[in-house]
Short mmCIF file of C-alpha atoms and ligand atoms in Angstrom, two decimals:
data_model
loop_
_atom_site.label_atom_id
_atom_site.label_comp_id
_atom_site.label_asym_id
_atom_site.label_seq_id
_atom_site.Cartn_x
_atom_site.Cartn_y
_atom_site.Cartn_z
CA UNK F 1 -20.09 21.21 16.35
CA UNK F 2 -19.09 20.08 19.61
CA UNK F 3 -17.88 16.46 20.09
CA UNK F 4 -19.25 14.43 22.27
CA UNK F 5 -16.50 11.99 23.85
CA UNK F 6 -18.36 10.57 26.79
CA UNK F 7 -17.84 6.66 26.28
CA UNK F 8 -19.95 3.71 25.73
CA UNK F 9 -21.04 1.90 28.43
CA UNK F 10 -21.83 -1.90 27.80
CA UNK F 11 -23.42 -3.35 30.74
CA UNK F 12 -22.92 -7.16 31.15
CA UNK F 13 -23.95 -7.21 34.56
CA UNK F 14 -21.07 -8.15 36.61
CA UNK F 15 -19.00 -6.48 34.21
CA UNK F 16 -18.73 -2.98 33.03
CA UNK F 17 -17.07 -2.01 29.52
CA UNK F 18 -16.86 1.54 29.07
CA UNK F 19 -15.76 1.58 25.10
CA UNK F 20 -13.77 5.08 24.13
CA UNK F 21 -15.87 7.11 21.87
CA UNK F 22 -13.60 7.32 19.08
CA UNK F 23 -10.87 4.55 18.61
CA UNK F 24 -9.61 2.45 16.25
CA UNK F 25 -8.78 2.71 12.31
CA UNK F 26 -8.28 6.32 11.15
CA UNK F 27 -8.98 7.62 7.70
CA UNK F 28 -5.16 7.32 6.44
CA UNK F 29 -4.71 3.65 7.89
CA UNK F 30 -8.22 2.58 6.25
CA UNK F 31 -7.34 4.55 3.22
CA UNK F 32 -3.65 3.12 2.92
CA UNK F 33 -4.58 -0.48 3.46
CA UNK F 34 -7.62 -0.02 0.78
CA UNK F 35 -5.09 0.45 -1.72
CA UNK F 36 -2.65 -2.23 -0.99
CA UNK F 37 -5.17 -4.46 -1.12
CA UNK F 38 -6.44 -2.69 -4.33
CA UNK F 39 -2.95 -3.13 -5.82
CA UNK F 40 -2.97 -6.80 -4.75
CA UNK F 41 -5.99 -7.72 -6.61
CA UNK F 42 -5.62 -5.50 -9.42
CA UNK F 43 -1.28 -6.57 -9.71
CA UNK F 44 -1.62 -10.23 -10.55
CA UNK F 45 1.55 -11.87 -11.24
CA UNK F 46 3.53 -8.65 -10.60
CA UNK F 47 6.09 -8.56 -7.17
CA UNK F 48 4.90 -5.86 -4.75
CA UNK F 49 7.03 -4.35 -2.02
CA UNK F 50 5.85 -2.35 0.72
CA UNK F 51 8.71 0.34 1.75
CA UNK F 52 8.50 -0.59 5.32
CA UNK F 53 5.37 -1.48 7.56
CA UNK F 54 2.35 -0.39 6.17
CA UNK F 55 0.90 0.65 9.59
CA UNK F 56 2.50 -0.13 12.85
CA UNK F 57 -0.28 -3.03 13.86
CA UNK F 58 1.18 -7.05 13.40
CA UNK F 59 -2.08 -8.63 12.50
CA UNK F 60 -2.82 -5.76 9.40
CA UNK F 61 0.97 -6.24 8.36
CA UNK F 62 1.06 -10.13 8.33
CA UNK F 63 -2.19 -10.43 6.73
CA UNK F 64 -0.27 -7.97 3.92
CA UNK F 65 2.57 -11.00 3.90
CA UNK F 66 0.40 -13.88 3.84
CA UNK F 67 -0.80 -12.42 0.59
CA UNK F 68 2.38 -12.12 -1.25
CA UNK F 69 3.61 -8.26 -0.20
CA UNK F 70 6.99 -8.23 0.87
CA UNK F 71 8.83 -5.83 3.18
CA UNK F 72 11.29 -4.06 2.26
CA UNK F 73 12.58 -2.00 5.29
CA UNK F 74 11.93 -2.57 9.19
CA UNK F 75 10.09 0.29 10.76
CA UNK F 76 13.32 1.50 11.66
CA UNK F 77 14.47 1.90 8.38
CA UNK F 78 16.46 -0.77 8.65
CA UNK F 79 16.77 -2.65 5.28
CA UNK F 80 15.26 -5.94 4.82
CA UNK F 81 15.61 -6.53 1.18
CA UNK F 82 18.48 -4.59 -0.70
CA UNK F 83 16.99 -1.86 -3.21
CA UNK F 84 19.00 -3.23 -6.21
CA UNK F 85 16.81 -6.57 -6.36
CA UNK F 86 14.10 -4.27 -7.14
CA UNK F 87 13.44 -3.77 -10.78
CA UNK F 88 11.50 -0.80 -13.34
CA UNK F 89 8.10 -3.69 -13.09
CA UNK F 90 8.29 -4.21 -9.60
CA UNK F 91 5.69 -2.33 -7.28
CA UNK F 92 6.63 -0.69 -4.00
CA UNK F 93 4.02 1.23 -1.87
CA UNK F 94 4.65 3.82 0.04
CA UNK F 95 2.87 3.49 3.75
CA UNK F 96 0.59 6.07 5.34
CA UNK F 97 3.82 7.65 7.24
CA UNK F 98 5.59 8.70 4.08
CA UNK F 99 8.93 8.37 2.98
CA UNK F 100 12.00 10.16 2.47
CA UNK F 101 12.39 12.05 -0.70
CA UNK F 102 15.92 10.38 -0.96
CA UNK F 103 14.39 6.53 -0.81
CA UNK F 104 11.64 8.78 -3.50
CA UNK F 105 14.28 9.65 -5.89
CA UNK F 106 15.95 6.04 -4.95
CA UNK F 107 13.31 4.33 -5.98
CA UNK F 108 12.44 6.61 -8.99
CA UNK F 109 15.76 5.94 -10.70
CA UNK F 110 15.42 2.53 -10.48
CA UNK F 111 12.10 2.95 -12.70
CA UNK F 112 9.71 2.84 -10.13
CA UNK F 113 6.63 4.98 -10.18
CA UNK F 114 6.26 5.96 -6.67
CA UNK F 115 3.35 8.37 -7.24
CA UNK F 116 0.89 5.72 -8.55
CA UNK F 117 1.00 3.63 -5.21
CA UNK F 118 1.47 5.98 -2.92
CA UNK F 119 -0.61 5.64 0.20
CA UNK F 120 1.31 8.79 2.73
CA UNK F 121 -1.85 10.19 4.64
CA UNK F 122 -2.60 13.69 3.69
CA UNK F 123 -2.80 14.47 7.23
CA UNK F 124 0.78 13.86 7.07
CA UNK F 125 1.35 15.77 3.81
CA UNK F 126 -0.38 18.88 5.69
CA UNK F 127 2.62 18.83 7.88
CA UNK F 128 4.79 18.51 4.94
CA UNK F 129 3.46 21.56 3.23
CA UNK F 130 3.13 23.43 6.80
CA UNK F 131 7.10 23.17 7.02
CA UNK F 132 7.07 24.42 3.28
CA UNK F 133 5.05 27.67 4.72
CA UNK F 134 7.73 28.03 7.55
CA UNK F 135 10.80 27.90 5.11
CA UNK F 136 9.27 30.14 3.08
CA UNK F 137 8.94 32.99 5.78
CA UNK F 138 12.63 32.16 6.45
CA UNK F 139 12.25 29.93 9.79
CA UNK F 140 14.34 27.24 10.81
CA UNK F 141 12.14 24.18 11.62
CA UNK F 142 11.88 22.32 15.07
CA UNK F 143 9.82 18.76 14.67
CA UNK F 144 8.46 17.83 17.65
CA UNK F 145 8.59 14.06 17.03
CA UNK F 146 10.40 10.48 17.71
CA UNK F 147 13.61 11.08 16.12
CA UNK F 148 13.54 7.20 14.26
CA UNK F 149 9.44 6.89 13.62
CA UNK F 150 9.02 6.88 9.80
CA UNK F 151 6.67 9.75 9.60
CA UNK F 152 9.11 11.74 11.40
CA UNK F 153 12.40 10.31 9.59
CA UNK F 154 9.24 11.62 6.26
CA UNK F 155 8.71 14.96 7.67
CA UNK F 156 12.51 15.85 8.40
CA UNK F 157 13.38 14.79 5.11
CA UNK F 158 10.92 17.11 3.47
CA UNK F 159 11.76 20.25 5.84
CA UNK F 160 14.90 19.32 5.74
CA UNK F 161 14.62 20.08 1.40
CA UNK F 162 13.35 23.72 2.03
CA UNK F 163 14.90 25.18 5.84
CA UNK F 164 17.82 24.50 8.44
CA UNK F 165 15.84 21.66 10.74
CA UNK F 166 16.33 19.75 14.14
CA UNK F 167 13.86 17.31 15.89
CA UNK F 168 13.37 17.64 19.54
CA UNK F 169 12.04 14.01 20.60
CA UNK F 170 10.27 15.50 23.98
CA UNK F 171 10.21 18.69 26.64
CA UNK F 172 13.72 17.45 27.75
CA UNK F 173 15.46 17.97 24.58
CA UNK F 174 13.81 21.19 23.67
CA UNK F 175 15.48 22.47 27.00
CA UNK F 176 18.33 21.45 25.73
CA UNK F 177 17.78 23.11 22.40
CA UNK F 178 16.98 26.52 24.41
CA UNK F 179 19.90 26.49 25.64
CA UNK F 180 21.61 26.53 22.37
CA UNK F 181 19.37 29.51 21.53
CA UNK F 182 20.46 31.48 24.47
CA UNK F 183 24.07 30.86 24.36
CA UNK F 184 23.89 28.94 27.74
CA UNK F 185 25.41 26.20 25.92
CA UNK F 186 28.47 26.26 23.59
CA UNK F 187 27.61 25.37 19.89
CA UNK F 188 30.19 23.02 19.44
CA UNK F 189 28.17 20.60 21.65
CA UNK F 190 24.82 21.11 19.27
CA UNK F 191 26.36 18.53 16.91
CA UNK F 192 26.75 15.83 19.54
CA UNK F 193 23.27 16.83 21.59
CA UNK F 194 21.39 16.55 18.26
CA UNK F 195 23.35 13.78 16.64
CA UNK F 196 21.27 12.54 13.40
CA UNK F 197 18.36 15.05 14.40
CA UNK F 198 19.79 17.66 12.62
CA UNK F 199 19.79 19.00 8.29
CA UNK F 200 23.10 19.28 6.80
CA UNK F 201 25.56 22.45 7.32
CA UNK F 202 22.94 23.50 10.15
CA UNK F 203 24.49 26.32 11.81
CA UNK F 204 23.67 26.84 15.26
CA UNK F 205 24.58 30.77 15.35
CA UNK F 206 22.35 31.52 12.77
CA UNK F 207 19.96 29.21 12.28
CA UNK F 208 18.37 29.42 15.95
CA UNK F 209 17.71 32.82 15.27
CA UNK F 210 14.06 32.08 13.71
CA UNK F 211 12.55 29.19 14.31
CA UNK F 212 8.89 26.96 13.66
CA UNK F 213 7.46 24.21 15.02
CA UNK F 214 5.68 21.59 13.48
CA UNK F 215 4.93 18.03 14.73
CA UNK F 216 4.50 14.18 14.22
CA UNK F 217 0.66 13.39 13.82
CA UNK F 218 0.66 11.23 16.54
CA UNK F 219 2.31 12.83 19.35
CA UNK F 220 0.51 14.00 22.83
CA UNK F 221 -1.52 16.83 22.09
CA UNK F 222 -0.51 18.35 25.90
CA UNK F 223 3.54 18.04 25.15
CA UNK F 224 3.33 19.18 21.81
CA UNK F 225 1.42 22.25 23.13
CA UNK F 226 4.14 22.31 26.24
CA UNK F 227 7.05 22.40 23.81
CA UNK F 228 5.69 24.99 21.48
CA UNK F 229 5.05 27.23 24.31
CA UNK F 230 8.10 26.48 25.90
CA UNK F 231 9.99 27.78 22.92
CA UNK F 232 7.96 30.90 22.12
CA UNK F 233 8.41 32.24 25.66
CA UNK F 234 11.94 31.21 25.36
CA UNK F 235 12.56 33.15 21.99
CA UNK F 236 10.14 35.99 23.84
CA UNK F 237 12.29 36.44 26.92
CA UNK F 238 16.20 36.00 25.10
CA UNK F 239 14.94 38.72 22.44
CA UNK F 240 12.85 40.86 24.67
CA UNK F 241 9.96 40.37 22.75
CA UNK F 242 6.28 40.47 23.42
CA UNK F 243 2.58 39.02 21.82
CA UNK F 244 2.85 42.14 18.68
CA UNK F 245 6.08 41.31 17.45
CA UNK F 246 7.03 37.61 18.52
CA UNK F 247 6.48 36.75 14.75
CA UNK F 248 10.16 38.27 14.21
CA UNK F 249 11.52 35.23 15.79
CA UNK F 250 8.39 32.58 15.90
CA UNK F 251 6.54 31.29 13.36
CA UNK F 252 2.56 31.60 14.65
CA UNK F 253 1.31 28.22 13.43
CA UNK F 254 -1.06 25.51 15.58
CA UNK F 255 0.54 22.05 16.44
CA UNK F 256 0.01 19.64 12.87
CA UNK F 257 -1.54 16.58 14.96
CA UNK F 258 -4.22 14.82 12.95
CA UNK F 259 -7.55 14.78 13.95
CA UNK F 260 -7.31 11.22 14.59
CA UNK F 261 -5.04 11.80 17.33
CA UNK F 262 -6.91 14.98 18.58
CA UNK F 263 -10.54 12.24 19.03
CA UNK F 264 -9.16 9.32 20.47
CA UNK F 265 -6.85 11.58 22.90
CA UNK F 266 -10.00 13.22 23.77
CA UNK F 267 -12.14 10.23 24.39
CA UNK F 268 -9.50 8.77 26.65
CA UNK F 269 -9.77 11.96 28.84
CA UNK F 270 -13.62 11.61 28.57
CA UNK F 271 -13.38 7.99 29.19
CA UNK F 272 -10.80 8.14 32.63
CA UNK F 273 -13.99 10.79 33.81
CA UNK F 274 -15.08 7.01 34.55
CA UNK F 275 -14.45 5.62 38.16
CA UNK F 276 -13.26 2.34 36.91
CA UNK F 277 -11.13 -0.05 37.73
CA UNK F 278 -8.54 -0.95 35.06
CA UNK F 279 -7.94 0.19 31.40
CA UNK F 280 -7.22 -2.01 28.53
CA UNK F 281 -5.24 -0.39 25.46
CA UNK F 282 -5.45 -2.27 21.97
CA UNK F 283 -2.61 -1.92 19.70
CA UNK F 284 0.67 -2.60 18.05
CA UNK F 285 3.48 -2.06 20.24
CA UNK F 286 5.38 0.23 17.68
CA UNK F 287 2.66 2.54 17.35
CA UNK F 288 2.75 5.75 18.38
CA UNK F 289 -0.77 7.35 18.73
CA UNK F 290 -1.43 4.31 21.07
CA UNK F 291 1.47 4.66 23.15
CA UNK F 292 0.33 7.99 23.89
CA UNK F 293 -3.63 6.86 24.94
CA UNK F 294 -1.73 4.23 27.39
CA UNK F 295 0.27 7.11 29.18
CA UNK F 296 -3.06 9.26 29.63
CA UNK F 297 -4.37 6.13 31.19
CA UNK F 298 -1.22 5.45 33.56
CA UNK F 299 -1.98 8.87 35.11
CA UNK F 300 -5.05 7.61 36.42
CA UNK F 301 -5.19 3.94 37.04
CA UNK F 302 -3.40 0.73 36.37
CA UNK F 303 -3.26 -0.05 32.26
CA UNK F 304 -2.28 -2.87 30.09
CA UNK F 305 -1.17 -2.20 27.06
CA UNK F 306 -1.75 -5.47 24.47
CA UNK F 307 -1.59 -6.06 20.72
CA UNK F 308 -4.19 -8.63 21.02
CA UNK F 309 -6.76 -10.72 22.99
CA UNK F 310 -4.29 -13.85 23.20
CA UNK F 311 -2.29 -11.54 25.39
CA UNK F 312 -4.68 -11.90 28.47
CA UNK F 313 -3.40 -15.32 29.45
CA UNK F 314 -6.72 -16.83 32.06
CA UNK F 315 -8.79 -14.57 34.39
CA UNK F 316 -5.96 -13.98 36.76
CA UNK F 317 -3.14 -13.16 34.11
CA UNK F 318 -2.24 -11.02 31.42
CA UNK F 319 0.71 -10.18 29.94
CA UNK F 320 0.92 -6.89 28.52
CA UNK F 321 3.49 -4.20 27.19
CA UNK F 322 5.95 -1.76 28.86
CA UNK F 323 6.53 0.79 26.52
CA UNK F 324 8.50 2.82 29.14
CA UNK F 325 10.97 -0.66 29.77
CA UNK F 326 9.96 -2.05 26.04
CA UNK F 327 9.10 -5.33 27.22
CA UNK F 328 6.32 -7.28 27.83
CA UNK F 329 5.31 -8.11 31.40
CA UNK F 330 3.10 -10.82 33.22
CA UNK F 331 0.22 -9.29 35.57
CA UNK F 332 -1.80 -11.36 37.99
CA UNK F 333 -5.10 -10.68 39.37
CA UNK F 334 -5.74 -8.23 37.05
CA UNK F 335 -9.40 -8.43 37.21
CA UNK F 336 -9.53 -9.21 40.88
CA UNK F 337 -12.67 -6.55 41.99
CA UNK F 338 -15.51 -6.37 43.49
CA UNK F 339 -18.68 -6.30 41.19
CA UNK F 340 -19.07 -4.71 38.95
CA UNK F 341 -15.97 -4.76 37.72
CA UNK F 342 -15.53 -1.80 35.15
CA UNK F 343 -12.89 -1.45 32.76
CA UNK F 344 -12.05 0.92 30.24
CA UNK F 345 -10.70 0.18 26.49
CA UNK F 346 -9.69 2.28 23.69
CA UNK F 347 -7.29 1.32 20.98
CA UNK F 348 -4.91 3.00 18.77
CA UNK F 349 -5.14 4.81 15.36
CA UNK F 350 -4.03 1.57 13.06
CA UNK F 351 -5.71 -1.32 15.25
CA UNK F 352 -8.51 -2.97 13.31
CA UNK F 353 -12.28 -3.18 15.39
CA UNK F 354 -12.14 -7.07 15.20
CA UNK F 355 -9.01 -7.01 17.96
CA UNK F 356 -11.48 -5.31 20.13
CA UNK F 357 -14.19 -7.40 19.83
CA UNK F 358 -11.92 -10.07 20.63
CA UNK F 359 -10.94 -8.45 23.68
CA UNK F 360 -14.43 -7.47 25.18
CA UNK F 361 -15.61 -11.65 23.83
CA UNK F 362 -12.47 -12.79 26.03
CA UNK F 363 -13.48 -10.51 28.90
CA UNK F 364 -16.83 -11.70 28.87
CA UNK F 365 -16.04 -15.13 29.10
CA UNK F 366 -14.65 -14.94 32.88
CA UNK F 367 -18.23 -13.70 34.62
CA UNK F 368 -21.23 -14.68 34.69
CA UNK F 369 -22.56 -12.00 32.52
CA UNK F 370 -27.02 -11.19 31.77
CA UNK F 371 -26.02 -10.32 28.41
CA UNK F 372 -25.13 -12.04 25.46
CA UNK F 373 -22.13 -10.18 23.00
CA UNK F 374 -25.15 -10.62 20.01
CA UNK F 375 -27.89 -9.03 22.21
CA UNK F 376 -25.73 -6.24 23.34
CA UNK F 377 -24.79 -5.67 19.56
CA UNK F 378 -28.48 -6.10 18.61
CA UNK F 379 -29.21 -3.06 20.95
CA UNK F 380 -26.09 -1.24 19.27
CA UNK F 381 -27.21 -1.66 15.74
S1 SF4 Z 401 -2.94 8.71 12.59
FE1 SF4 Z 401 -3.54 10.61 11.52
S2 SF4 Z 401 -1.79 11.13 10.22
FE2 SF4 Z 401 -1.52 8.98 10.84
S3 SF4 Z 401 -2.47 7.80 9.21
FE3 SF4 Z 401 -4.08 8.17 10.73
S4 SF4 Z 401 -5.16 10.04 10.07
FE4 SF4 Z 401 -3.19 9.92 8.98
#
């Protein structure tokens, strides 16, 4: 069935919210922080560890610590708590991104039974098992992903197990990587180029030869396309190939992005069909998917990334996130239109509804709106 992703519009009067069709918690977020607090509950007494953030969103993850979970890695893997103070009755969950099958077997010999608390998204195991497919047909593997995310540190890991495998982090470094295939550049420099992107023993001259792509869930759904064409034409032109044989040298598989990713990517583009005046982006700074709904966004008018309501300051100011610097910056006159002033707002894969809410209540609060928040809900419900 088709989709529809026009947005919401929520007419206050002097205000405008257009609301993204799809946004918010996906189905491995909701699922993985069902069971933590499933394991809290049912775990009285007991010490539970999460492996590193359960979702990259502040407000889930503090709640998590202000009910007794601790961390034991930053999202950079990055260890917080040393693995040997862990013992066989402790419990550590695994988050939605996965984990490495080296912390797996880590953990495992320590007497910890990974499997029983183990929330990795199966979205993310489809990519797993995709790179499984690729081996098997004797492909190297190319992850299109951010070199130190955890699903992608996950996914490497587990390709990694079955195929020769390098992860290109964006267009830029999969033109670098081309040239590797076409003997433009010399192998010796792979190793430096790809520093910590690339398996063990990978051997440029050979293992270039055939090659896959698969992806992190999250990323753009227009570069992962761009870099998976990219390569195919590349491997098409150096071996004089063409569409009834490319499969000698390219494995024919679609991108792995999650459906998740594919709606609220989508509903951004249906929302910016909107002639409005600014965009507001809900999410945790670290996160991925929502990175990527702020840069559609950018194209088209000026966006402010935030992780929560707090973060616009008065009416004038708001202080919001540079992903591109990594810093947070101080706006003024952000809202400073003529009426109706319209904004946009979407918000990322692991940002809970409430933040929202408290967004569009905070918004409300600086005009004179006709509606109330409760009457436009009671027309909602
Ligand atoms: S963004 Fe996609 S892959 Fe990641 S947890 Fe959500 S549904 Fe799973």
């Amino acid at each position: 069935m088709k989709k529809d992703f026009t947005p919401t519009l929520l007419d206050f009067g002097p205000l405008e919210i257009y609301l993204a069709r799809h946004f918010g918690f996906c189905y491995g977020v909701e699922n993985a922080i069902e069971i933590s607090f499933r394991t809290i509950e049912e775990n009285p007494g007991k010490r539970i560890f999460l492996l590193s953030e359960m979702i990259h969103n502040p407000q889930v993850n503090d709640d998590l610590r202000s009910r007794g979970i601790q961390f034991l890695q930053d999202t950079y893997g990055n260890q917080l708590i040393p693995f040997d103070v862990l013992t066989a009755d402790d419990i550590v969950i695994i988050p939605a991104f996965g984990t490495t099958l080296q912390t797996e077997k880590l953990l495992n010999r320590i007497g910890i039974q990974t499997e029983k608390f183990n929330t990795t998204c199966p979205f993310v195991e489809k990519v797993w098992n995709r790179s499984e497919q690729i081996a098997k047909n004797n492909y190297s593997v190319i992850v299109h992903g951010k070199p130190r995310h955890e699903e992608t540190r996950a996914t490497f890991s587990h390709a990694s197990a079955n195929a020769p495998t390098v992860i290109v982090n964006d267009m830029k470094e999969a033109q670098m990587l081309a040239k590797y295939i076409t003997g433009e550049k010399s192998p010796d420099d792979f190793y430096k180029d790809f520093e910590g992107q690339h398996s063990e023993g990978f051997d440029v001259n050979i293992n270039l030869q055939r090659i896959g792509v698969i992806n992190q869930t999250t990323m753009l759904a227009s570069d992962t396309q761009a870099i998976a064409d990219f390569l195919k034409q590349t491997m098409r032109t150096h071996y004089e190939l063409n569409d009834s044989n490319i499969e000698e040298r390219f494995a024919d598989t679609r991108d792995t992005l999650c459906y998740a990713t594919y709606d609220n990517q989508a509903a951004v583009d249906g929302m910016l069909k909107t002639s409005a005046d600014v965009a507001i982006v809900v999410g945790g700074y670290n996160s991925s998917n929502t990175s990527h709904l702020v840069e559609l966004c950018e194209e088209k008018l000026p966006t402010y990334f935030i992780n929560s309501e707090e973060k616009i300051l008065s009416s004038r100011e708001i202080l919001h996130y540079d992903f591109h610097k990594k810093q947070e910056i101080l706006t003024s006159d952000f809202l400073q239109f003529n009426s109706p002033v319209k904004i946009l707002i979407s918000s990322g894969a692991s940002c809970p509804d409430a933040l929202v809410e408290g967004v569009i209540r905070k918004l409300i609060g600086y005009f004179p709106v006709d509606v109330s928040i409760e009457k436009m809900i009671e027309k909602f419900s």
